JSON list of C-alpha atoms in Angstrom, two decimals:
[
{"chain": "A", "resi": 1, "resn": "MET", "atom": "CA", "xyz": [-39.84, -35.27, -52.85]},
{"chain": "A", "resi": 2, "resn": "ASN", "atom": "CA", "xyz": [-39.67, -34.09, -49.33]},
{"chain": "A", "resi": 3, "resn": "ASN", "atom": "CA", "xyz": [-37.61, -31.05, -50.29]},
{"chain": "A", "resi": 4, "resn": "PRO", "atom": "CA", "xyz": [-40.45, -28.94, -51.75]},
{"chain": "A", "resi": 5, "resn": "PRO", "atom": "CA", "xyz": [-42.56, -28.85, -48.51]},
{"chain": "A", "resi": 6, "resn": "ASN", "atom": "CA", "xyz": [-39.52, -27.75, -46.45]},
{"chain": "A", "resi": 7, "resn": "HIS", "atom": "CA", "xyz": [-38.69, -25.15, -49.05]},
{"chain": "A", "resi": 8, "resn": "ASN", "atom": "CA", "xyz": [-42.25, -23.83, -48.88]},
{"chain": "A", "resi": 9, "resn": "SER", "atom": "CA", "xyz": [-42.17, -23.64, -45.08]},
{"chain": "A", "resi": 10, "resn": "ASP", "atom": "CA", "xyz": [-38.89, -21.69, -45.24]},
{"chain": "A", "resi": 11, "resn": "ASP", "atom": "CA", "xyz": [-40.44, -19.25, -47.70]},
{"chain": "A", "resi": 12, "resn": "ARG", "atom": "CA", "xyz": [-43.46, -18.78, -45.45]},
{"chain": "A", "resi": 13, "resn": "LEU", "atom": "CA", "xyz": [-41.24, -18.14, -42.42]},
{"chain": "A", "resi": 14, "resn": "GLN", "atom": "CA", "xyz": [-39.21, -15.53, -44.31]},
{"chain": "A", "resi": 15, "resn": "LYS", "atom": "CA", "xyz": [-42.40, -13.77, -45.47]},
{"chain": "A", "resi": 16, "resn": "GLN", "atom": "CA", "xyz": [-43.75, -13.67, -41.91]},
{"chain": "A", "resi": 17, "resn": "THR", "atom": "CA", "xyz": [-40.48, -12.23, -40.60]},
{"chain": "A", "resi": 18, "resn": "LYS", "atom": "CA", "xyz": [-40.44, -9.54, -43.29]},
{"chain": "A", "resi": 19, "resn": "THR", "atom": "CA", "xyz": [-44.04, -8.63, -42.55]},
{"chain": "A", "resi": 20, "resn": "ALA", "atom": "CA", "xyz": [-43.36, -8.35, -38.82]},
{"chain": "A", "resi": 21, "resn": "ASP", "atom": "CA", "xyz": [-40.27, -6.21, -39.44]},
{"chain": "A", "resi": 22, "resn": "ASN", "atom": "CA", "xyz": [-42.14, -3.89, -41.79]},
{"chain": "A", "resi": 23, "resn": "SER", "atom": "CA", "xyz": [-45.07, -3.45, -39.40]},
{"chain": "A", "resi": 24, "resn": "HIS", "atom": "CA", "xyz": [-42.66, -2.70, -36.53]},
{"chain": "A", "resi": 25, "resn": "HIS", "atom": "CA", "xyz": [-40.82, -0.05, -38.52]},
{"chain": "A", "resi": 26, "resn": "GLU", "atom": "CA", "xyz": [-44.03, 1.50, -39.85]},
{"chain": "A", "resi": 27, "resn": "SER", "atom": "CA", "xyz": [-45.80, 1.68, -36.50]},
{"chain": "A", "resi": 28, "resn": "GLY", "atom": "CA", "xyz": [-42.92, 2.68, -34.29]},
{"chain": "A", "resi": 29, "resn": "GLY", "atom": "CA", "xyz": [-40.27, 4.03, -36.58]},
{"chain": "A", "resi": 30, "resn": "ALA", "atom": "CA", "xyz": [-39.92, 7.26, -34.59]},
{"chain": "A", "resi": 31, "resn": "SER", "atom": "CA", "xyz": [-39.66, 5.46, -31.28]},
{"chain": "A", "resi": 32, "resn": "PHE", "atom": "CA", "xyz": [-37.19, 3.05, -32.79]},
{"chain": "A", "resi": 33, "resn": "ASN", "atom": "CA", "xyz": [-35.01, 5.94, -33.97]},
{"chain": "A", "resi": 34, "resn": "ASN", "atom": "CA", "xyz": [-35.30, 7.61, -30.54]},
{"chain": "A", "resi": 35, "resn": "GLU", "atom": "CA", "xyz": [-34.31, 4.39, -28.80]},
{"chain": "A", "resi": 36, "resn": "ARG", "atom": "CA", "xyz": [-31.35, 4.00, -31.11]},
{"chain": "A", "resi": 37, "resn": "PHE", "atom": "CA", "xyz": [-30.33, 7.64, -30.54]},
{"chain": "A", "resi": 38, "resn": "ASN", "atom": "CA", "xyz": [-30.65, 7.22, -26.75]},
{"chain": "A", "resi": 39, "resn": "ASP", "atom": "CA", "xyz": [-28.61, 4.02, -26.89]},
{"chain": "A", "resi": 40, "resn": "GLU", "atom": "CA", "xyz": [-25.89, 5.76, -28.89]},
{"chain": "A", "resi": 41, "resn": "ARG", "atom": "CA", "xyz": [-25.92, 8.73, -26.51]},
{"chain": "A", "resi": 42, "resn": "SER", "atom": "CA", "xyz": [-25.69, 6.48, -23.46]},
{"chain": "A", "resi": 43, "resn": "ASP", "atom": "CA", "xyz": [-22.89, 4.51, -25.13]},
{"chain": "A", "resi": 44, "resn": "TYR", "atom": "CA", "xyz": [-21.06, 7.80, -25.72]},
{"chain": "A", "resi": 45, "resn": "GLY", "atom": "CA", "xyz": [-21.57, 8.77, -22.06]},
{"chain": "A", "resi": 46, "resn": "VAL", "atom": "CA", "xyz": [-20.30, 5.42, -20.88]},
{"chain": "A", "resi": 47, "resn": "SER", "atom": "CA", "xyz": [-17.27, 5.64, -23.12]},
{"chain": "A", "resi": 48, "resn": "GLN", "atom": "CA", "xyz": [-16.53, 9.18, -21.87]},
{"chain": "A", "resi": 49, "resn": "GLN", "atom": "CA", "xyz": [-16.92, 8.00, -18.27]},
{"chain": "A", "resi": 50, "resn": "ARG", "atom": "CA", "xyz": [-14.61, 5.06, -18.92]},
{"chain": "A", "resi": 51, "resn": "GLN", "atom": "CA", "xyz": [-12.08, 7.39, -20.52]},
{"chain": "A", "resi": 52, "resn": "GLY", "atom": "CA", "xyz": [-12.28, 9.71, -17.48]},
{"chain": "A", "resi": 53, "resn": "ASN", "atom": "CA", "xyz": [-11.89, 6.76, -15.11]},
{"chain": "A", "resi": 54, "resn": "THR", "atom": "CA", "xyz": [-8.95, 5.51, -17.15]},
{"chain": "A", "resi": 55, "resn": "MET", "atom": "CA", "xyz": [-7.27, 8.90, -16.87]},
{"chain": "A", "resi": 56, "resn": "SER", "atom": "CA", "xyz": [-7.87, 9.08, -13.10]},
{"chain": "A", "resi": 57, "resn": "ASP", "atom": "CA", "xyz": [-6.80, 5.44, -12.74]},
{"chain": "A", "resi": 58, "resn": "SER", "atom": "CA", "xyz": [-3.58, 6.16, -14.60]},
{"chain": "A", "resi": 59, "resn": "MET", "atom": "CA", "xyz": [-3.00, 9.17, -12.36]},
{"chain": "A", "resi": 60, "resn": "ASN", "atom": "CA", "xyz": [-3.68, 6.98, -9.33]},
{"chain": "A", "resi": 61, "resn": "ASN", "atom": "CA", "xyz": [-1.39, 4.29, -10.73]},
{"chain": "A", "resi": 62, "resn": "ASP", "atom": "CA", "xyz": [1.37, 6.83, -11.30]},
{"chain": "A", "resi": 63, "resn": "LYS", "atom": "CA", "xyz": [0.93, 8.19, -7.78]},
{"chain": "A", "resi": 64, "resn": "ARG", "atom": "CA", "xyz": [0.85, 4.68, -6.33]},
{"chain": "A", "resi": 65, "resn": "ARG", "atom": "CA", "xyz": [4.02, 3.70, -8.21]},
{"chain": "A", "resi": 66, "resn": "SER", "atom": "CA", "xyz": [5.75, 6.87, -7.08]},
{"chain": "A", "resi": 67, "resn": "LEU", "atom": "CA", "xyz": [4.81, 6.34, -3.43]},
{"chain": "A", "resi": 68, "resn": "THR", "atom": "CA", "xyz": [5.79, 2.67, -3.62]},
{"chain": "A", "resi": 69, "resn": "THR", "atom": "CA", "xyz": [9.24, 3.60, -4.95]},
{"chain": "A", "resi": 70, "resn": "TYR", "atom": "CA", "xyz": [9.48, 6.27, -2.27]},
{"chain": "A", "resi": 71, "resn": "ASN", "atom": "CA", "xyz": [8.74, 3.67, 0.41]},
{"chain": "A", "resi": 72, "resn": "HIS", "atom": "CA", "xyz": [11.34, 1.31, -1.03]},
{"chain": "A", "resi": 73, "resn": "ILE", "atom": "CA", "xyz": [13.90, 4.10, -0.70]},
{"chain": "A", "resi": 74, "resn": "THR", "atom": "CA", "xyz": [12.96, 4.83, 2.92]},
{"chain": "A", "resi": 75, "resn": "TYR", "atom": "CA", "xyz": [13.12, 1.15, 3.87]},
{"chain": "A", "resi": 76, "resn": "PHE", "atom": "CA", "xyz": [16.52, 0.95, 2.17]},
{"chain": "A", "resi": 77, "resn": "LEU", "atom": "CA", "xyz": [17.74, 4.01, 4.09]},
{"chain": "A", "resi": 78, "resn": "TYR", "atom": "CA", "xyz": [16.64, 2.45, 7.38]},
{"chain": "A", "resi": 79, "resn": "VAL", "atom": "CA", "xyz": [18.68, -0.65, 6.58]},
{"chain": "A", "resi": 80, "resn": "ILE", "atom": "CA", "xyz": [21.70, 1.45, 5.55]},
{"chain": "A", "resi": 81, "resn": "SER", "atom": "CA", "xyz": [21.43, 3.34, 8.83]},
{"chain": "A", "resi": 82, "resn": "TYR", "atom": "CA", "xyz": [22.71, 0.22, 10.62]},
{"chain": "A", "resi": 83, "resn": "PHE", "atom": "CA", "xyz": [26.03, 0.72, 8.86]},
{"chain": "A", "resi": 84, "resn": "THR", "atom": "CA", "xyz": [26.21, 4.39, 9.84]},
{"chain": "A", "resi": 85, "resn": "ALA", "atom": "CA", "xyz": [25.67, 3.79, 13.58]},
{"chain": "A", "resi": 86, "resn": "GLY", "atom": "CA", "xyz": [22.12, 5.14, 13.28]},
{"chain": "A", "resi": 87, "resn": "LEU", "atom": "CA", "xyz": [23.20, 8.53, 11.98]},
{"chain": "A", "resi": 88, "resn": "LEU", "atom": "CA", "xyz": [21.13, 8.04, 8.83]},
{"chain": "A", "resi": 89, "resn": "TRP", "atom": "CA", "xyz": [17.92, 7.37, 10.79]},
{"chain": "A", "resi": 90, "resn": "ILE", "atom": "CA", "xyz": [16.86, 11.00, 10.58]},
{"chain": "A", "resi": 91, "resn": "VAL", "atom": "CA", "xyz": [16.70, 11.05, 6.75]},
{"chain": "A", "resi": 92, "resn": "PRO", "atom": "CA", "xyz": [13.98, 8.39, 6.27]},
{"chain": "A", "resi": 93, "resn": "ILE", "atom": "CA", "xyz": [11.85, 9.71, 9.14]},
{"chain": "A", "resi": 94, "resn": "VAL", "atom": "CA", "xyz": [11.86, 13.19, 7.62]},
{"chain": "A", "resi": 95, "resn": "MET", "atom": "CA", "xyz": [11.01, 11.66, 4.25]},
{"chain": "A", "resi": 96, "resn": "ASN", "atom": "CA", "xyz": [8.12, 9.71, 5.81]},
{"chain": "A", "resi": 97, "resn": "TYR", "atom": "CA", "xyz": [6.65, 12.81, 7.40]},
{"chain": "A", "resi": 98, "resn": "ALA", "atom": "CA", "xyz": [7.06, 14.76, 4.15]},
{"chain": "A", "resi": 99, "resn": "LYS", "atom": "CA", "xyz": [4.99, 12.31, 2.03]},
{"chain": "A", "resi": 100, "resn": "ARG", "atom": "CA", "xyz": [2.72, 10.81, 4.67]},
{"chain": "A", "resi": 101, "resn": "ARG", "atom": "CA", "xyz": [-0.36, 12.86, 3.65]},
{"chain": "A", "resi": 102, "resn": "ASP", "atom": "CA", "xyz": [0.06, 11.99, -0.03]},
{"chain": "A", "resi": 103, "resn": "ALA", "atom": "CA", "xyz": [-0.72, 8.37, 0.79]},
{"chain": "A", "resi": 104, "resn": "ASP", "atom": "CA", "xyz": [-3.89, 9.04, 2.81]},
{"chain": "A", "resi": 105, "resn": "GLY", "atom": "CA", "xyz": [-6.68, 6.68, 1.85]},
{"chain": "A", "resi": 106, "resn": "THR", "atom": "CA", "xyz": [-4.38, 4.12, 0.24]},
{"chain": "A", "resi": 107, "resn": "TRP", "atom": "CA", "xyz": [-2.79, 0.95, 1.49]},
{"chain": "A", "resi": 108, "resn": "LEU", "atom": "CA", "xyz": [0.57, 2.71, 1.28]},
{"chain": "A", "resi": 109, "resn": "ALA", "atom": "CA", "xyz": [-0.42, 4.91, 4.23]},
{"chain": "A", "resi": 110, "resn": "THR", "atom": "CA", "xyz": [0.07, 1.86, 6.46]},
{"chain": "A", "resi": 111, "resn": "HIS", "atom": "CA", "xyz": [3.71, 1.69, 5.38]},
{"chain": "A", "resi": 112, "resn": "PHE", "atom": "CA", "xyz": [4.33, 5.34, 6.25]},
{"chain": "A", "resi": 113, "resn": "ASP", "atom": "CA", "xyz": [2.71, 4.87, 9.66]},
{"chain": "A", "resi": 114, "resn": "TRP", "atom": "CA", "xyz": [4.58, 1.59, 10.17]},
{"chain": "A", "resi": 115, "resn": "GLN", "atom": "CA", "xyz": [7.95, 3.23, 9.55]},
{"chain": "A", "resi": 116, "resn": "ILE", "atom": "CA", "xyz": [7.14, 6.25, 11.71]},
{"chain": "A", "resi": 117, "resn": "LYS", "atom": "CA", "xyz": [5.98, 4.09, 14.62]},
{"chain": "A", "resi": 118, "resn": "THR", "atom": "CA", "xyz": [9.01, 1.84, 14.23]},
{"chain": "A", "resi": 119, "resn": "PHE", "atom": "CA", "xyz": [11.30, 4.88, 14.42]},
{"chain": "A", "resi": 120, "resn": "TRP", "atom": "CA", "xyz": [9.72, 6.43, 17.50]},
{"chain": "A", "resi": 121, "resn": "TYR", "atom": "CA", "xyz": [9.32, 3.17, 19.46]},
{"chain": "A", "resi": 122, "resn": "SER", "atom": "CA", "xyz": [12.90, 2.27, 18.65]},
{"chain": "A", "resi": 123, "resn": "ILE", "atom": "CA", "xyz": [14.15, 5.64, 19.84]},
{"chain": "A", "resi": 124, "resn": "PHE", "atom": "CA", "xyz": [12.10, 5.35, 23.02]},
{"chain": "A", "resi": 125, "resn": "LEU", "atom": "CA", "xyz": [13.33, 1.83, 23.85]},
{"chain": "A", "resi": 126, "resn": "PHE", "atom": "CA", "xyz": [16.92, 2.70, 22.96]},
{"chain": "A", "resi": 127, "resn": "VAL", "atom": "CA", "xyz": [16.86, 5.74, 25.29]},
{"chain": "A", "resi": 128, "resn": "ILE", "atom": "CA", "xyz": [15.39, 3.58, 28.08]},
{"chain": "A", "resi": 129, "resn": "GLY", "atom": "CA", "xyz": [18.25, 1.13, 27.63]},
{"chain": "A", "resi": 130, "resn": "ILE", "atom": "CA", "xyz": [20.84, 3.92, 27.73]},
{"chain": "A", "resi": 131, "resn": "MET", "atom": "CA", "xyz": [19.24, 5.44, 30.84]},
{"chain": "A", "resi": 132, "resn": "ILE", "atom": "CA", "xyz": [19.28, 2.08, 32.64]},
{"chain": "A", "resi": 133, "resn": "ILE", "atom": "CA", "xyz": [22.92, 1.51, 31.75]},
{"chain": "A", "resi": 134, "resn": "THR", "atom": "CA", "xyz": [23.86, 5.04, 32.83]},
{"chain": "A", "resi": 135, "resn": "PHE", "atom": "CA", "xyz": [21.99, 4.67, 36.11]},
{"chain": "A", "resi": 136, "resn": "ALA", "atom": "CA", "xyz": [23.43, 1.19, 36.72]},
{"chain": "A", "resi": 137, "resn": "LEU", "atom": "CA", "xyz": [26.98, 2.32, 36.23]},
{"chain": "A", "resi": 138, "resn": "GLY", "atom": "CA", "xyz": [26.34, 5.44, 38.31]},
{"chain": "A", "resi": 139, "resn": "GLY", "atom": "CA", "xyz": [27.12, 7.99, 35.69]},
{"chain": "A", "resi": 140, "resn": "PHE", "atom": "CA", "xyz": [29.72, 6.24, 33.61]},
{"chain": "A", "resi": 141, "resn": "GLY", "atom": "CA", "xyz": [31.03, 3.70, 36.06]},
{"chain": "A", "resi": 142, "resn": "ILE", "atom": "CA", "xyz": [31.43, 5.55, 39.34]},
{"chain": "A", "resi": 143, "resn": "SER", "atom": "CA", "xyz": [29.53, 2.87, 41.30]},
{"chain": "A", "resi": 144, "resn": "MET", "atom": "CA", "xyz": [31.97, 0.30, 39.97]},
{"chain": "A", "resi": 145, "resn": "LEU", "atom": "CA", "xyz": [34.56, 1.88, 42.24]},
{"chain": "A", "resi": 146, "resn": "ALA", "atom": "CA", "xyz": [32.42, 1.31, 45.38]},
{"chain": "A", "resi": 147, "resn": "ASP", "atom": "CA", "xyz": [33.89, -0.78, 48.18]},
{"chain": "A", "resi": 148, "resn": "SER", "atom": "CA", "xyz": [31.09, -3.32, 48.27]},
{"chain": "A", "resi": 149, "resn": "ASP", "atom": "CA", "xyz": [31.18, -6.23, 45.84]},
{"chain": "A", "resi": 150, "resn": "HIS", "atom": "CA", "xyz": [27.39, -6.55, 45.99]},
{"chain": "A", "resi": 151, "resn": "ILE", "atom": "CA", "xyz": [26.86, -3.05, 44.61]},
{"chain": "A", "resi": 152, "resn": "ALA", "atom": "CA", "xyz": [29.23, -3.72, 41.72]},
{"chain": "A", "resi": 153, "resn": "ILE", "atom": "CA", "xyz": [27.49, -6.99, 40.82]},
{"chain": "A", "resi": 154, "resn": "GLY", "atom": "CA", "xyz": [24.06, -5.34, 41.02]},
{"chain": "A", "resi": 155, "resn": "SER", "atom": "CA", "xyz": [25.28, -2.48, 38.85]},
{"chain": "A", "resi": 156, "resn": "LEU", "atom": "CA", "xyz": [26.63, -4.89, 36.26]},
{"chain": "A", "resi": 157, "resn": "LEU", "atom": "CA", "xyz": [23.38, -6.87, 36.19]},
{"chain": "A", "resi": 158, "resn": "LEU", "atom": "CA", "xyz": [21.33, -3.71, 35.78]},
{"chain": "A", "resi": 159, "resn": "ALA", "atom": "CA", "xyz": [23.69, -2.52, 33.04]},
{"chain": "A", "resi": 160, "resn": "ALA", "atom": "CA", "xyz": [23.33, -5.93, 31.34]},
{"chain": "A", "resi": 161, "resn": "PHE", "atom": "CA", "xyz": [19.53, -5.51, 31.48]},
{"chain": "A", "resi": 162, "resn": "GLY", "atom": "CA", "xyz": [19.86, -2.10, 29.81]},
{"chain": "A", "resi": 163, "resn": "PHE", "atom": "CA", "xyz": [22.13, -3.63, 27.20]},
{"chain": "A", "resi": 164, "resn": "LEU", "atom": "CA", "xyz": [19.56, -6.40, 26.55]},
{"chain": "A", "resi": 165, "resn": "ILE", "atom": "CA", "xyz": [16.91, -3.73, 25.99]},
{"chain": "A", "resi": 166, "resn": "MET", "atom": "CA", "xyz": [19.17, -2.09, 23.44]},
{"chain": "A", "resi": 167, "resn": "VAL", "atom": "CA", "xyz": [19.85, -5.41, 21.68]},
{"chain": "A", "resi": 168, "resn": "PHE", "atom": "CA", "xyz": [16.11, -6.20, 21.68]},
{"chain": "A", "resi": 169, "resn": "THR", "atom": "CA", "xyz": [15.42, -2.76, 20.18]},
{"chain": "A", "resi": 170, "resn": "PHE", "atom": "CA", "xyz": [18.00, -3.36, 17.47]},
{"chain": "A", "resi": 171, "resn": "VAL", "atom": "CA", "xyz": [16.54, -6.76, 16.53]},
{"chain": "A", "resi": 172, "resn": "TRP", "atom": "CA", "xyz": [12.93, -5.53, 16.79]},
{"chain": "A", "resi": 173, "resn": "HIS", "atom": "CA", "xyz": [13.67, -2.52, 14.58]},
{"chain": "A", "resi": 174, "resn": "LEU", "atom": "CA", "xyz": [15.37, -4.69, 11.95]},
{"chain": "A", "resi": 175, "resn": "TYR", "atom": "CA", "xyz": [12.48, -7.18, 12.07]},
{"chain": "A", "resi": 176, "resn": "ARG", "atom": "CA", "xyz": [9.90, -4.43, 11.47]},
{"chain": "A", "resi": 177, "resn": "ILE", "atom": "CA", "xyz": [11.87, -2.93, 8.61]},
{"chain": "A", "resi": 178, "resn": "VAL", "atom": "CA", "xyz": [12.28, -6.32, 6.90]},
{"chain": "A", "resi": 179, "resn": "ARG", "atom": "CA", "xyz": [8.63, -7.28, 7.50]},
{"chain": "A", "resi": 180, "resn": "GLY", "atom": "CA", "xyz": [7.38, -3.95, 6.15]},
{"chain": "A", "resi": 181, "resn": "TRP", "atom": "CA", "xyz": [9.67, -4.10, 3.13]},
{"chain": "A", "resi": 182, "resn": "ILE", "atom": "CA", "xyz": [8.50, -7.61, 2.27]},
{"chain": "A", "resi": 183, "resn": "ALA", "atom": "CA", "xyz": [4.86, -6.50, 2.53]},
{"chain": "A", "resi": 184, "resn": "LEU", "atom": "CA", "xyz": [5.60, -3.50, 0.29]},
{"chain": "A", "resi": 185, "resn": "THR", "atom": "CA", "xyz": [7.29, -5.74, -2.27]},
{"chain": "A", "resi": 186, "resn": "ASP", "atom": "CA", "xyz": [4.23, -8.03, -2.23]},
{"chain": "A", "resi": 187, "resn": "GLY", "atom": "CA", "xyz": [1.96, -4.99, -2.70]},
{"chain": "A", "resi": 188, "resn": "ARG", "atom": "CA", "xyz": [0.04, -5.37, 0.54]},
{"chain": "A", "resi": 189, "resn": "PRO", "atom": "CA", "xyz": [-0.44, -3.19, 3.61]},
{"chain": "A", "resi": 190, "resn": "VAL", "atom": "CA", "xyz": [1.18, -3.80, 6.98]},
{"chain": "A", "resi": 191, "resn": "PRO", "atom": "CA", "xyz": [-0.94, -4.13, 10.13]}
]
């Protein structure tokens, strides 16, 4: 017995909804069509913009992948240079300078700068060590032949200091290459 009143209220609600829909379409049918057209046009613009961003993102992703691989190769060449007595050092530094500008504005630029600074500081410190050793030994050991024992001991100590600088440079260079390579593998910049 309670079903008929609920059924009647449902019918009334449906009639009111239909009436409201009809009056909306009759009074503002043109504006409704314009709104729908504008919505479709803006959706088309958004989809075109997304498609353009996707294309530029894929280009950026390809460039990023290429530069990341390039950096992996240069780090690898720096490590290999230890087994060639440093003769291979020149190849990765030239490679870094060749592609450095391609990475401008990306986190990969820090890796190019990191490797370049590591190279030049290592060269500078290594040359300082060699100069100290050369000076200490008086041009390849001439002071070692001096009559005074104190001069010979001083020369050996100064040469040992130069050698320590060279060892420090070796360890520091290896540390920076490993640290940079780990950061590159993790996909993050180096300081």
